[in-house]
PDB file of C-alpha atoms and ligand atoms in Angstrom:
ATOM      1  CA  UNK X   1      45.389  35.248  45.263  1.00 87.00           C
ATOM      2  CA  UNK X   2      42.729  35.563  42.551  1.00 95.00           C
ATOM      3  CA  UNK X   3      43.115  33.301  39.689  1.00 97.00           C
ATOM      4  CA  UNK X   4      41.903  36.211  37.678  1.00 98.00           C
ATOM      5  CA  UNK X   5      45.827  37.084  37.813  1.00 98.00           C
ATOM      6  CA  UNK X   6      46.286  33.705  35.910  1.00 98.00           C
ATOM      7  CA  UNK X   7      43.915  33.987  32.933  1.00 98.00           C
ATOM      8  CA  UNK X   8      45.648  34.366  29.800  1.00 98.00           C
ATOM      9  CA  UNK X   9      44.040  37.873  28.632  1.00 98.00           C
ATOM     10  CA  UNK X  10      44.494  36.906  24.790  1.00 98.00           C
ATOM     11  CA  UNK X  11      42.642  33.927  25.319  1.00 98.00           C
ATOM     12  CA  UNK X  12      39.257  34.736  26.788  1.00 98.00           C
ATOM     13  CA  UNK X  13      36.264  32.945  24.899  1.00 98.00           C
ATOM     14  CA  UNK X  14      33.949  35.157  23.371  1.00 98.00           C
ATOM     15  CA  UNK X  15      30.822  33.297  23.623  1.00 99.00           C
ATOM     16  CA  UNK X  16      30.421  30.993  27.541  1.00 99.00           C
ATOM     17  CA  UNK X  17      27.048  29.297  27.620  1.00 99.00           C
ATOM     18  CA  UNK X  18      25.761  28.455  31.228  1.00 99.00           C
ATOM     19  CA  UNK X  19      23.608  25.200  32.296  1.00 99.00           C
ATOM     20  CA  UNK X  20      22.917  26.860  35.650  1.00 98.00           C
ATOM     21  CA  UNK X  21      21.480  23.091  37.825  1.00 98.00           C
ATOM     22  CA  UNK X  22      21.947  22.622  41.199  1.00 98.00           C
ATOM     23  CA  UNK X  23      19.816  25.067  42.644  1.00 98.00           C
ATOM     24  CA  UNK X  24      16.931  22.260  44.240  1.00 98.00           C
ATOM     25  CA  UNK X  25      19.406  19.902  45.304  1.00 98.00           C
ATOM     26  CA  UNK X  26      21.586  23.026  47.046  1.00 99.00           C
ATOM     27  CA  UNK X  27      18.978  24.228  49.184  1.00 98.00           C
ATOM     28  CA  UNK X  28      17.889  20.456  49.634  1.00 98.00           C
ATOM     29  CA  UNK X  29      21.118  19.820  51.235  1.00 98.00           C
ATOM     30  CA  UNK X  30      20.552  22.754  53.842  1.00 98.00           C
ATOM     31  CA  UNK X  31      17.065  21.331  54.485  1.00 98.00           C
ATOM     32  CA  UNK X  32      15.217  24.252  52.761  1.00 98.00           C
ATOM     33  CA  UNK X  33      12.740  24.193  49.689  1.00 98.00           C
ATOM     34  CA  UNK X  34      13.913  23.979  46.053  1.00 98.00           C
ATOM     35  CA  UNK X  35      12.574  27.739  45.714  1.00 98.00           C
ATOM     36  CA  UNK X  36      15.436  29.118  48.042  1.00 98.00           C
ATOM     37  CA  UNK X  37      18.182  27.643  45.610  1.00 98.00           C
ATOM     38  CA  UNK X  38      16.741  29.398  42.821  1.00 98.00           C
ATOM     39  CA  UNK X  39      16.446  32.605  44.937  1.00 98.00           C
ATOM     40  CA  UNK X  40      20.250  31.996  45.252  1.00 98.00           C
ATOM     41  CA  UNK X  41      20.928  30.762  42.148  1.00 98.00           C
ATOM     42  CA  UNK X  42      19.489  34.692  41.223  1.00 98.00           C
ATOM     43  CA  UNK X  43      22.878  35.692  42.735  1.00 98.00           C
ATOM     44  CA  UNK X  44      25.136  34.093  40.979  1.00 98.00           C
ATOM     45  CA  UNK X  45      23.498  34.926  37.466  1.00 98.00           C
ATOM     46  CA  UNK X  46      24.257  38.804  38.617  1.00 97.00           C
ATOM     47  CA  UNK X  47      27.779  37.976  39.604  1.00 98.00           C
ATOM     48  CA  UNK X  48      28.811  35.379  36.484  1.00 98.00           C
ATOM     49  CA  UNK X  49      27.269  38.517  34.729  1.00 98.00           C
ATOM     50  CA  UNK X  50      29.183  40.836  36.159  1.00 97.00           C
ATOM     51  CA  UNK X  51      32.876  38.929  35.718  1.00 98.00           C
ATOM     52  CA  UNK X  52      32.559  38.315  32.101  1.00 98.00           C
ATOM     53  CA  UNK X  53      31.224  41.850  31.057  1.00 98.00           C
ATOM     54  CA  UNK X  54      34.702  42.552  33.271  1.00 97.00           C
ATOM     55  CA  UNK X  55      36.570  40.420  31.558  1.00 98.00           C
ATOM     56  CA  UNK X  56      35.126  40.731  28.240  1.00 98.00           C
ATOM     57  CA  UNK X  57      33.540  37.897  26.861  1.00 98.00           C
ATOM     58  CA  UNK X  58      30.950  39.335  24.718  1.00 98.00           C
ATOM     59  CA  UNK X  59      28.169  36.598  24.893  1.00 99.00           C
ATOM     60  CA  UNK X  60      26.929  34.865  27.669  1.00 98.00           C
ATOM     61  CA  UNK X  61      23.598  32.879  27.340  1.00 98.00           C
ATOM     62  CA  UNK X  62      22.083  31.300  29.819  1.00 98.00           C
ATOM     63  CA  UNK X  63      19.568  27.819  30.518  1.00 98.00           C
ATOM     64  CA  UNK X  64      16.989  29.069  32.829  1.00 98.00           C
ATOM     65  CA  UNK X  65      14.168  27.378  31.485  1.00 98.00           C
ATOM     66  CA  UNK X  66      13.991  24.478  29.206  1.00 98.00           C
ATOM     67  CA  UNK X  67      10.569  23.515  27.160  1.00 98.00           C
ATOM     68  CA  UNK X  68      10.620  20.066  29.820  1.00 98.00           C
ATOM     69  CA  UNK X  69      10.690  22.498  32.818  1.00 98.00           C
ATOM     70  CA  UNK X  70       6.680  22.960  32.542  1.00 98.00           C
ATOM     71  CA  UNK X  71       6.270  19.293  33.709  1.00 98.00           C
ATOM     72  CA  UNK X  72       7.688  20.525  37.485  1.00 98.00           C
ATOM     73  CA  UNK X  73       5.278  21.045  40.260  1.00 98.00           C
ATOM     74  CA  UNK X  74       2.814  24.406  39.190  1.00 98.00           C
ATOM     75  CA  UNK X  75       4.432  26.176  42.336  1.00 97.00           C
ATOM     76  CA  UNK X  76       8.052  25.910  40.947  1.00 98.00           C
ATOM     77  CA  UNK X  77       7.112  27.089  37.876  1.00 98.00           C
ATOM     78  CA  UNK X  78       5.563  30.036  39.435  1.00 98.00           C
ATOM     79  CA  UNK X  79       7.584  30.644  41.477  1.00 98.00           C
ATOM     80  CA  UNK X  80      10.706  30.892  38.454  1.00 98.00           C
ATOM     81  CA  UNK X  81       8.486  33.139  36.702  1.00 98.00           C
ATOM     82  CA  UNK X  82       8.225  35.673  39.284  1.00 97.00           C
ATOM     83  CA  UNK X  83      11.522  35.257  40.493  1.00 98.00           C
ATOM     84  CA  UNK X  84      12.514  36.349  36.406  1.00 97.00           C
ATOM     85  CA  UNK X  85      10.204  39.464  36.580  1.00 95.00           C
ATOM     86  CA  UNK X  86      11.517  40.586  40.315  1.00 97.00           C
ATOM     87  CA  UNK X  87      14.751  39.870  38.916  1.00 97.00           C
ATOM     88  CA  UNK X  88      14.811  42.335  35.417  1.00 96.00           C
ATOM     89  CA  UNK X  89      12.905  44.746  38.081  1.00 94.00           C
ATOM     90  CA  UNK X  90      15.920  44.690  40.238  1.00 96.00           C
ATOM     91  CA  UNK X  91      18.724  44.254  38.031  1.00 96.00           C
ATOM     92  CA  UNK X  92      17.725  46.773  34.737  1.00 97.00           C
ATOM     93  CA  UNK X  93      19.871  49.253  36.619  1.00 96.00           C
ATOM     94  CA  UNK X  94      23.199  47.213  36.557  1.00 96.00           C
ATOM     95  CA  UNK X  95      22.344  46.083  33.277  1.00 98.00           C
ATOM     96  CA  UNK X  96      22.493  49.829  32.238  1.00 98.00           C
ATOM     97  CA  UNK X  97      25.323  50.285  34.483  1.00 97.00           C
ATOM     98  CA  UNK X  98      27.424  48.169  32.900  1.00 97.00           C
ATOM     99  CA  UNK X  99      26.482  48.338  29.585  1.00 98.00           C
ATOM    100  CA  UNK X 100      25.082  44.688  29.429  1.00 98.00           C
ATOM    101  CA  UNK X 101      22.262  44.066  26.962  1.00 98.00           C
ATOM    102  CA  UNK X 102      19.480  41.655  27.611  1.00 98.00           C
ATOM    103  CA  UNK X 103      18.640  39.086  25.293  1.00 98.00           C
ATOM    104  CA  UNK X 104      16.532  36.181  24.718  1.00 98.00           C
ATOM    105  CA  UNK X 105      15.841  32.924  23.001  1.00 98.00           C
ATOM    106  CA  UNK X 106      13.328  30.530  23.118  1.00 98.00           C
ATOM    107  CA  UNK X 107       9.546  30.874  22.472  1.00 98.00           C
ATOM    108  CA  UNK X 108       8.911  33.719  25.100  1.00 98.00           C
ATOM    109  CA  UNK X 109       5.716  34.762  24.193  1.00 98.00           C
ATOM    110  CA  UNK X 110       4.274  31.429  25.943  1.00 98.00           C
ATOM    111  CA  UNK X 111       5.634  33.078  29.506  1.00 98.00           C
ATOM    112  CA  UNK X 112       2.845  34.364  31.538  1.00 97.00           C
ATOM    113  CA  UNK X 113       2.255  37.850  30.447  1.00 98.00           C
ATOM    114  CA  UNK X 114       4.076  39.356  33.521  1.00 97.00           C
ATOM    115  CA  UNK X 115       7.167  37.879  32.493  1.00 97.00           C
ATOM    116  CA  UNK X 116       6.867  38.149  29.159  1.00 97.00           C
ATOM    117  CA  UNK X 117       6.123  41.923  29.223  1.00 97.00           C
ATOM    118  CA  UNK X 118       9.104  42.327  31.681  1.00 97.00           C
ATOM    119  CA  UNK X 119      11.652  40.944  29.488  1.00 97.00           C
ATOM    120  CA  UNK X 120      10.562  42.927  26.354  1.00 98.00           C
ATOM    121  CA  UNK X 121      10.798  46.211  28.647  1.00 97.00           C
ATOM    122  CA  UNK X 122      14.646  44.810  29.650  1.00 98.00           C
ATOM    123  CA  UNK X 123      15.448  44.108  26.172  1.00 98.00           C
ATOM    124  CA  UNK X 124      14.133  47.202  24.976  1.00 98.00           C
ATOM    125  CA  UNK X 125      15.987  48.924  27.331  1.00 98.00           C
ATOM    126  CA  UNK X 126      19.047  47.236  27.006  1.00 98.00           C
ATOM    127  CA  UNK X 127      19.148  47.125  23.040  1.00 98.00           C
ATOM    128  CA  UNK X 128      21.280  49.941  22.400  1.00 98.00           C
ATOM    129  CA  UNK X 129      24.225  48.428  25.540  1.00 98.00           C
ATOM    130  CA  UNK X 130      27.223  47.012  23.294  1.00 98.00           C
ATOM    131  CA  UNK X 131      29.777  45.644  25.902  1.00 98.00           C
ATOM    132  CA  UNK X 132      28.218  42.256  26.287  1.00 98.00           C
ATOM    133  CA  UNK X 133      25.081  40.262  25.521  1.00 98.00           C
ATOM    134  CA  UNK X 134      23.369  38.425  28.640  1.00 98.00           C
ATOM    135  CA  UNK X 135      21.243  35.858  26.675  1.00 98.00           C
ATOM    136  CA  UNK X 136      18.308  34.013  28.446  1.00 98.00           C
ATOM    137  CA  UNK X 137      17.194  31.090  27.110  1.00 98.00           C
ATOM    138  CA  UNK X 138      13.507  31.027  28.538  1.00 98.00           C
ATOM    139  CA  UNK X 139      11.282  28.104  26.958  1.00 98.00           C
ATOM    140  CA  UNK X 140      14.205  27.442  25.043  1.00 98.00           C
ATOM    141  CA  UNK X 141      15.054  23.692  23.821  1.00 98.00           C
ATOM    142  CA  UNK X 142      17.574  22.907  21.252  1.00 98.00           C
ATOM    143  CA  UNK X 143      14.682  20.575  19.336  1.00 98.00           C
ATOM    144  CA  UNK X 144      12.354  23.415  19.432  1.00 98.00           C
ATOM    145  CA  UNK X 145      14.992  25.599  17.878  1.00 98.00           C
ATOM    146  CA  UNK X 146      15.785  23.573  15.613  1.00 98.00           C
ATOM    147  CA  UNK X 147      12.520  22.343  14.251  1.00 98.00           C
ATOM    148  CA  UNK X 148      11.546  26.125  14.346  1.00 98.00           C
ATOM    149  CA  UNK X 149      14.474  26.715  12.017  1.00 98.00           C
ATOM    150  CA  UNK X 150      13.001  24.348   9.221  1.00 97.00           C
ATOM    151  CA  UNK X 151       9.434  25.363   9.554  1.00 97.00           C
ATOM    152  CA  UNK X 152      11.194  28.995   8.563  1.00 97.00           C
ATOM    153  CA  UNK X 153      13.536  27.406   5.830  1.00 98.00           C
ATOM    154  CA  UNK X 154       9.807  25.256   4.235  1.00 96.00           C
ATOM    155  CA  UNK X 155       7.956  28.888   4.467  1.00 96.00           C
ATOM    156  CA  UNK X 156      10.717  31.310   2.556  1.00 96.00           C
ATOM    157  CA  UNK X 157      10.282  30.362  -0.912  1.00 93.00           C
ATOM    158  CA  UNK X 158      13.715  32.187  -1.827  1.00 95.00           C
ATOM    159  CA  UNK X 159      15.730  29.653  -0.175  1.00 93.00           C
ATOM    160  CA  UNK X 160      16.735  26.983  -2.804  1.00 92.00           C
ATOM    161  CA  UNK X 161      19.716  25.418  -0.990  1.00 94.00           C
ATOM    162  CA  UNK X 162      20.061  24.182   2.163  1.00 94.00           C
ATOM    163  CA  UNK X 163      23.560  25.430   3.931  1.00 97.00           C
ATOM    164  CA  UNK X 164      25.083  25.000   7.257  1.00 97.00           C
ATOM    165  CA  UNK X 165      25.434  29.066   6.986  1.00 97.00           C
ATOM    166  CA  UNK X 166      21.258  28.853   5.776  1.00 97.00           C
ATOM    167  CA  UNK X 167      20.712  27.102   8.717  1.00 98.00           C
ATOM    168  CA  UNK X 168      22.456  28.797  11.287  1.00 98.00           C
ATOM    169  CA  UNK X 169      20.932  31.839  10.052  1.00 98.00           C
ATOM    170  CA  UNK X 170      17.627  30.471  10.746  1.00 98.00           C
ATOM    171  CA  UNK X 171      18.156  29.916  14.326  1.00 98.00           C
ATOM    172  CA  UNK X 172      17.414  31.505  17.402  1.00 98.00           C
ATOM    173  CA  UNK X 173      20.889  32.199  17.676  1.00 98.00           C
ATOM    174  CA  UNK X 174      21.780  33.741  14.516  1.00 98.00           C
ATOM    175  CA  UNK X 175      23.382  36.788  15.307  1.00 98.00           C
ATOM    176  CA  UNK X 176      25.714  34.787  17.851  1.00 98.00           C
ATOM    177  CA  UNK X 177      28.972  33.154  16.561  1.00 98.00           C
ATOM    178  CA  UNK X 178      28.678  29.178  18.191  1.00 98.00           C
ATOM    179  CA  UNK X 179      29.782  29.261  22.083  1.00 99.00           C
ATOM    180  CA  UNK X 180      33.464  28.499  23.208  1.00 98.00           C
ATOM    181  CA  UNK X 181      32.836  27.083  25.959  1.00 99.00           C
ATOM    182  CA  UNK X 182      30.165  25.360  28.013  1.00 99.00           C
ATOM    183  CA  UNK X 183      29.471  25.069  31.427  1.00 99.00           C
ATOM    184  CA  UNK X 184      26.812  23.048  33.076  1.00 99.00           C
ATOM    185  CA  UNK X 185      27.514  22.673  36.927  1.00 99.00           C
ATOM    186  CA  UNK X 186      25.964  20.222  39.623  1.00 98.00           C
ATOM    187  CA  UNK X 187      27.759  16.599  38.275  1.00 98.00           C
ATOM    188  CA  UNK X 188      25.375  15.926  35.705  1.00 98.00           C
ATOM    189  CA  UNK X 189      26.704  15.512  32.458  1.00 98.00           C
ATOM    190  CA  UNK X 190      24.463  15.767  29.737  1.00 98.00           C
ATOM    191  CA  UNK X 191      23.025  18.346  27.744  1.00 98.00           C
ATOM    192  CA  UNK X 192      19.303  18.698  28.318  1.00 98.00           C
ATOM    193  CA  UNK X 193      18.487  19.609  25.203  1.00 98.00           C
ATOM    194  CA  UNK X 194      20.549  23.333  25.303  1.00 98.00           C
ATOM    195  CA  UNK X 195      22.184  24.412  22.033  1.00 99.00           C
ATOM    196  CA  UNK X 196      22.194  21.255  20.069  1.00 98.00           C
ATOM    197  CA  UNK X 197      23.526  22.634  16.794  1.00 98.00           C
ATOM    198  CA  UNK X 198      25.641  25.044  18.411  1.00 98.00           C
ATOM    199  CA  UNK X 199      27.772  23.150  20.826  1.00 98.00           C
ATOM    200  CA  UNK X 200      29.064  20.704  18.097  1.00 98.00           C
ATOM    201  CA  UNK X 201      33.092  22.276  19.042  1.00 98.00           C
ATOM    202  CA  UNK X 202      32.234  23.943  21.966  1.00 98.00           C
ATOM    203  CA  UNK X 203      34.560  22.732  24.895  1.00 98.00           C
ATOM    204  CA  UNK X 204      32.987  21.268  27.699  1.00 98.00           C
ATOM    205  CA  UNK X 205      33.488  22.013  31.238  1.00 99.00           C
ATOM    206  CA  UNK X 206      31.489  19.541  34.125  1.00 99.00           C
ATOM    207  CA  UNK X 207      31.783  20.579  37.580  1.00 99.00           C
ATOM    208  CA  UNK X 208      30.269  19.301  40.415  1.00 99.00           C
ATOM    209  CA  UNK X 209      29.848  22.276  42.032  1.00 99.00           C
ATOM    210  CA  UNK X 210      26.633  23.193  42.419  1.00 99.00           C
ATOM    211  CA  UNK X 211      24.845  26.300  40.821  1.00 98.00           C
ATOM    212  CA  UNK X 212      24.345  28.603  44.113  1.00 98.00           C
ATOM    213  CA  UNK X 213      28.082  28.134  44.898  1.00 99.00           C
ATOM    214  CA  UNK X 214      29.189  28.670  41.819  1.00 99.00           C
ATOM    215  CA  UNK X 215      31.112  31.762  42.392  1.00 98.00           C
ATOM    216  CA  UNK X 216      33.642  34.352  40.752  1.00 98.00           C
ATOM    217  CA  UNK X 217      36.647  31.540  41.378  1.00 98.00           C
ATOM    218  CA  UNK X 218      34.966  29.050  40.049  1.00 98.00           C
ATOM    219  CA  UNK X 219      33.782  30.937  37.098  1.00 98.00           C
ATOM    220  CA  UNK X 220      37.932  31.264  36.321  1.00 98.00           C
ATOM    221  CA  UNK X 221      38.756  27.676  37.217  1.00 98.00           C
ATOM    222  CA  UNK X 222      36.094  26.932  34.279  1.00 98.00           C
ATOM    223  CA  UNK X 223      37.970  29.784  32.149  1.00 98.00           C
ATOM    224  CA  UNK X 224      41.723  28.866  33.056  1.00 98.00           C
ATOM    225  CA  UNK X 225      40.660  24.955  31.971  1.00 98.00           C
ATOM    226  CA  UNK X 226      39.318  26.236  28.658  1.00 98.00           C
ATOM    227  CA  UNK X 227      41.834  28.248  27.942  1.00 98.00           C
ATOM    228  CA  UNK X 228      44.950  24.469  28.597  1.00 98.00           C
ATOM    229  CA  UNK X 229      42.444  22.954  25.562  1.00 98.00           C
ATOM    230  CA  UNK X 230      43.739  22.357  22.595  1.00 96.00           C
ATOM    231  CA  UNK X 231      40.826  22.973  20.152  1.00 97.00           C
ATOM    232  CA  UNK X 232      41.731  21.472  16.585  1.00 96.00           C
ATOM    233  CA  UNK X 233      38.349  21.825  14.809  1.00 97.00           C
ATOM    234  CA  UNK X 234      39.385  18.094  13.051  1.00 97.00           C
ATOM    235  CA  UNK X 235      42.090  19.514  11.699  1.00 97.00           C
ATOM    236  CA  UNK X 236      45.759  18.823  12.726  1.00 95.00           C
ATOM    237  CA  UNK X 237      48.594  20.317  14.302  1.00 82.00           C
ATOM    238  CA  UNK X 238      51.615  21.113  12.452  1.00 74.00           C
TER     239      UNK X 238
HETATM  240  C1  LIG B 301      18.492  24.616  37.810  1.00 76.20           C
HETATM  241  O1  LIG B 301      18.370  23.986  39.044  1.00 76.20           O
HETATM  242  C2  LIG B 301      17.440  25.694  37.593  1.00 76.20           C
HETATM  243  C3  LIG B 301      16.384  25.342  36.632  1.00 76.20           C
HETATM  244  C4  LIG B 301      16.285  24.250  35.960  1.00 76.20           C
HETATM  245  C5  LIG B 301      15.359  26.336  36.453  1.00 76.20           C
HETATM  246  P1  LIG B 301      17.355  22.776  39.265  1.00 76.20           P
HETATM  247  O2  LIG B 301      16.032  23.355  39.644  1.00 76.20           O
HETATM  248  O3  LIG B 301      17.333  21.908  38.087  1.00 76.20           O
HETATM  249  O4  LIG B 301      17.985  22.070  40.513  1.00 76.20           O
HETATM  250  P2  LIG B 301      18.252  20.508  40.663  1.00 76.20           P
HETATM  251  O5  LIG B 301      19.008  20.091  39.439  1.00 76.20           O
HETATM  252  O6  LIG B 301      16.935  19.844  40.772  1.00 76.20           O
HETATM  253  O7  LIG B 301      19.079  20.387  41.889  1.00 76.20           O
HETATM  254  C1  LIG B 302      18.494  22.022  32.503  1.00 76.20           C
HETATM  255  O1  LIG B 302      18.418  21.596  33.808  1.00 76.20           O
HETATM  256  C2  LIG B 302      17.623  23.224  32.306  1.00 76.20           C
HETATM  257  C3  LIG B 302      18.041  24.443  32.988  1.00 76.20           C
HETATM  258  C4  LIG B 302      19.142  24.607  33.683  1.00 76.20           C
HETATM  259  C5  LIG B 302      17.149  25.560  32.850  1.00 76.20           C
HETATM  260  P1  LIG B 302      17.388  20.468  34.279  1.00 76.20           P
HETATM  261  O2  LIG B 302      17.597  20.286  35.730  1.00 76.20           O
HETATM  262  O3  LIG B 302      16.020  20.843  33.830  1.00 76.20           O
HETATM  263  O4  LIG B 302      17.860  19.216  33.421  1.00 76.20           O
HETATM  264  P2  LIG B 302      17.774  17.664  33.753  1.00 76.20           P
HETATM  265  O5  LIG B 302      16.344  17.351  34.088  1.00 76.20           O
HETATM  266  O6  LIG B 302      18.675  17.388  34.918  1.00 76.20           O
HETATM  267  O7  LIG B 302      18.265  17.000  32.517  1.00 76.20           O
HETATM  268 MG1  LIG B 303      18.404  20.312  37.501  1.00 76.20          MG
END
């Protein structure tokens, strides 16, 4: 039996963010090249996609490429960037099909024009979808974000006071409330830089699953131990 049948329907999270790892050390462990975890990895992104626009979580953003990824090996990079052009290419239609929109963060405009140019067609073609975001962070760091955010504060001269609202609304993520929960798979735990300011009461789910396995079941195992927290937000319970 599904342990979809389990999930408490009151309770799911409205924001998940994703640190999708694994992928080289999956296909290293079938004696294949880092590339064909990534290709696989491409699979999962669809069907993690697919089960929360289901279940109705309304943001889902993603790690696919940090600001430290440029230091790997000039063929992996490649390689990611065309696997993210092939991959809007291929997937725009279930996008549209299930009313997913396709959003971004991160400094995108330092992609190679290919992908760049891909992803604004996607987003522009996805604007208008309302059922769920499916947010890609792309050259996305939570330093760069937030450094970004007070270069914008120093530069409006109408901003007097410094808030936690003020600064929130100068993020990359403004327009999404703070994720519920977090999942990074493959046994590391740390956060590589990913949503810095963000995360500070997210709940935080490790598995050592890796991210080409992680799969529909798993995705609920993740959901069904989010929803047995307890989350006080330092308050108390009565
Ligand atoms: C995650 O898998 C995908 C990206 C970072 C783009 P990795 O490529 O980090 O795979 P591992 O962690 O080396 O196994
Ligand atoms: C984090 O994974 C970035 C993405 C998933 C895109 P990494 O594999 O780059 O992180 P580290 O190097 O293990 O911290
Ligand atoms: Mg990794």
């Amino acid at each position: 039996m599904s342990l979809y049948s389990k999930l408490d329907q009151t309770k799911i999270p409205e924001h998940v963010a994703v640190i999708m790892d694994g992928n080289g050390r999956w296909a290293k462990s079938k004696g294949m090249p880092r590339v064909y975890g990534h290709r696989e990895g491409v699979k999962r992104v669809r069907e993690i996609t697919e089960v929360c626009a289901k279940i109705g979580v309304k943001y889902l953003t993603l790690y696919a490429f940090s600001t430290e990824n440029w230091s790997r090996p000039a063929y992996e990079v490649n390689a990611l960037m065309s696997l993210l052009v092939s991959t809007i290419d291929k997937e725009l239609k279930t996008l549209m099909k299930n009313n997913v929109r396709l959003e971004t963060i991160g400094d995108i405009e330092k992609l190679p024009e290919k992908s760049y140019k891909s992803l604004l067609k996607g987003k522009d073609l996805t604007k208008n979808n309302d059922r769920m975001a499916l947010v890609l962070a792309l050259n996305y760091s939570g330093r760069w974000d937030i450094l970004n955010a007070l270069k914008k504060i120093k530069n409006n001269a109408d901003i007097e006071i410094i808030d936690s609202e003020i600064f929130s609304n100068s993020l990359s993520t403004a327009s999404y409330p703070d994720p519920d929960l977090l999942i990074r798979t493959s046994g590391e735990i740390r956060l590589s830089n990913y949503l810095l300011w963000e995360l500070a009461y997210s709940e935080l789910y490790f598995t050592d699953v890796k991210w080409p396995d992680f799969k529909e079941e798993n995705f609920y195992e993740a959901l069904l131990d989010f929803q047995n927290r307890d989350r006080r937000f330092g308050n108390v319970k009565e």
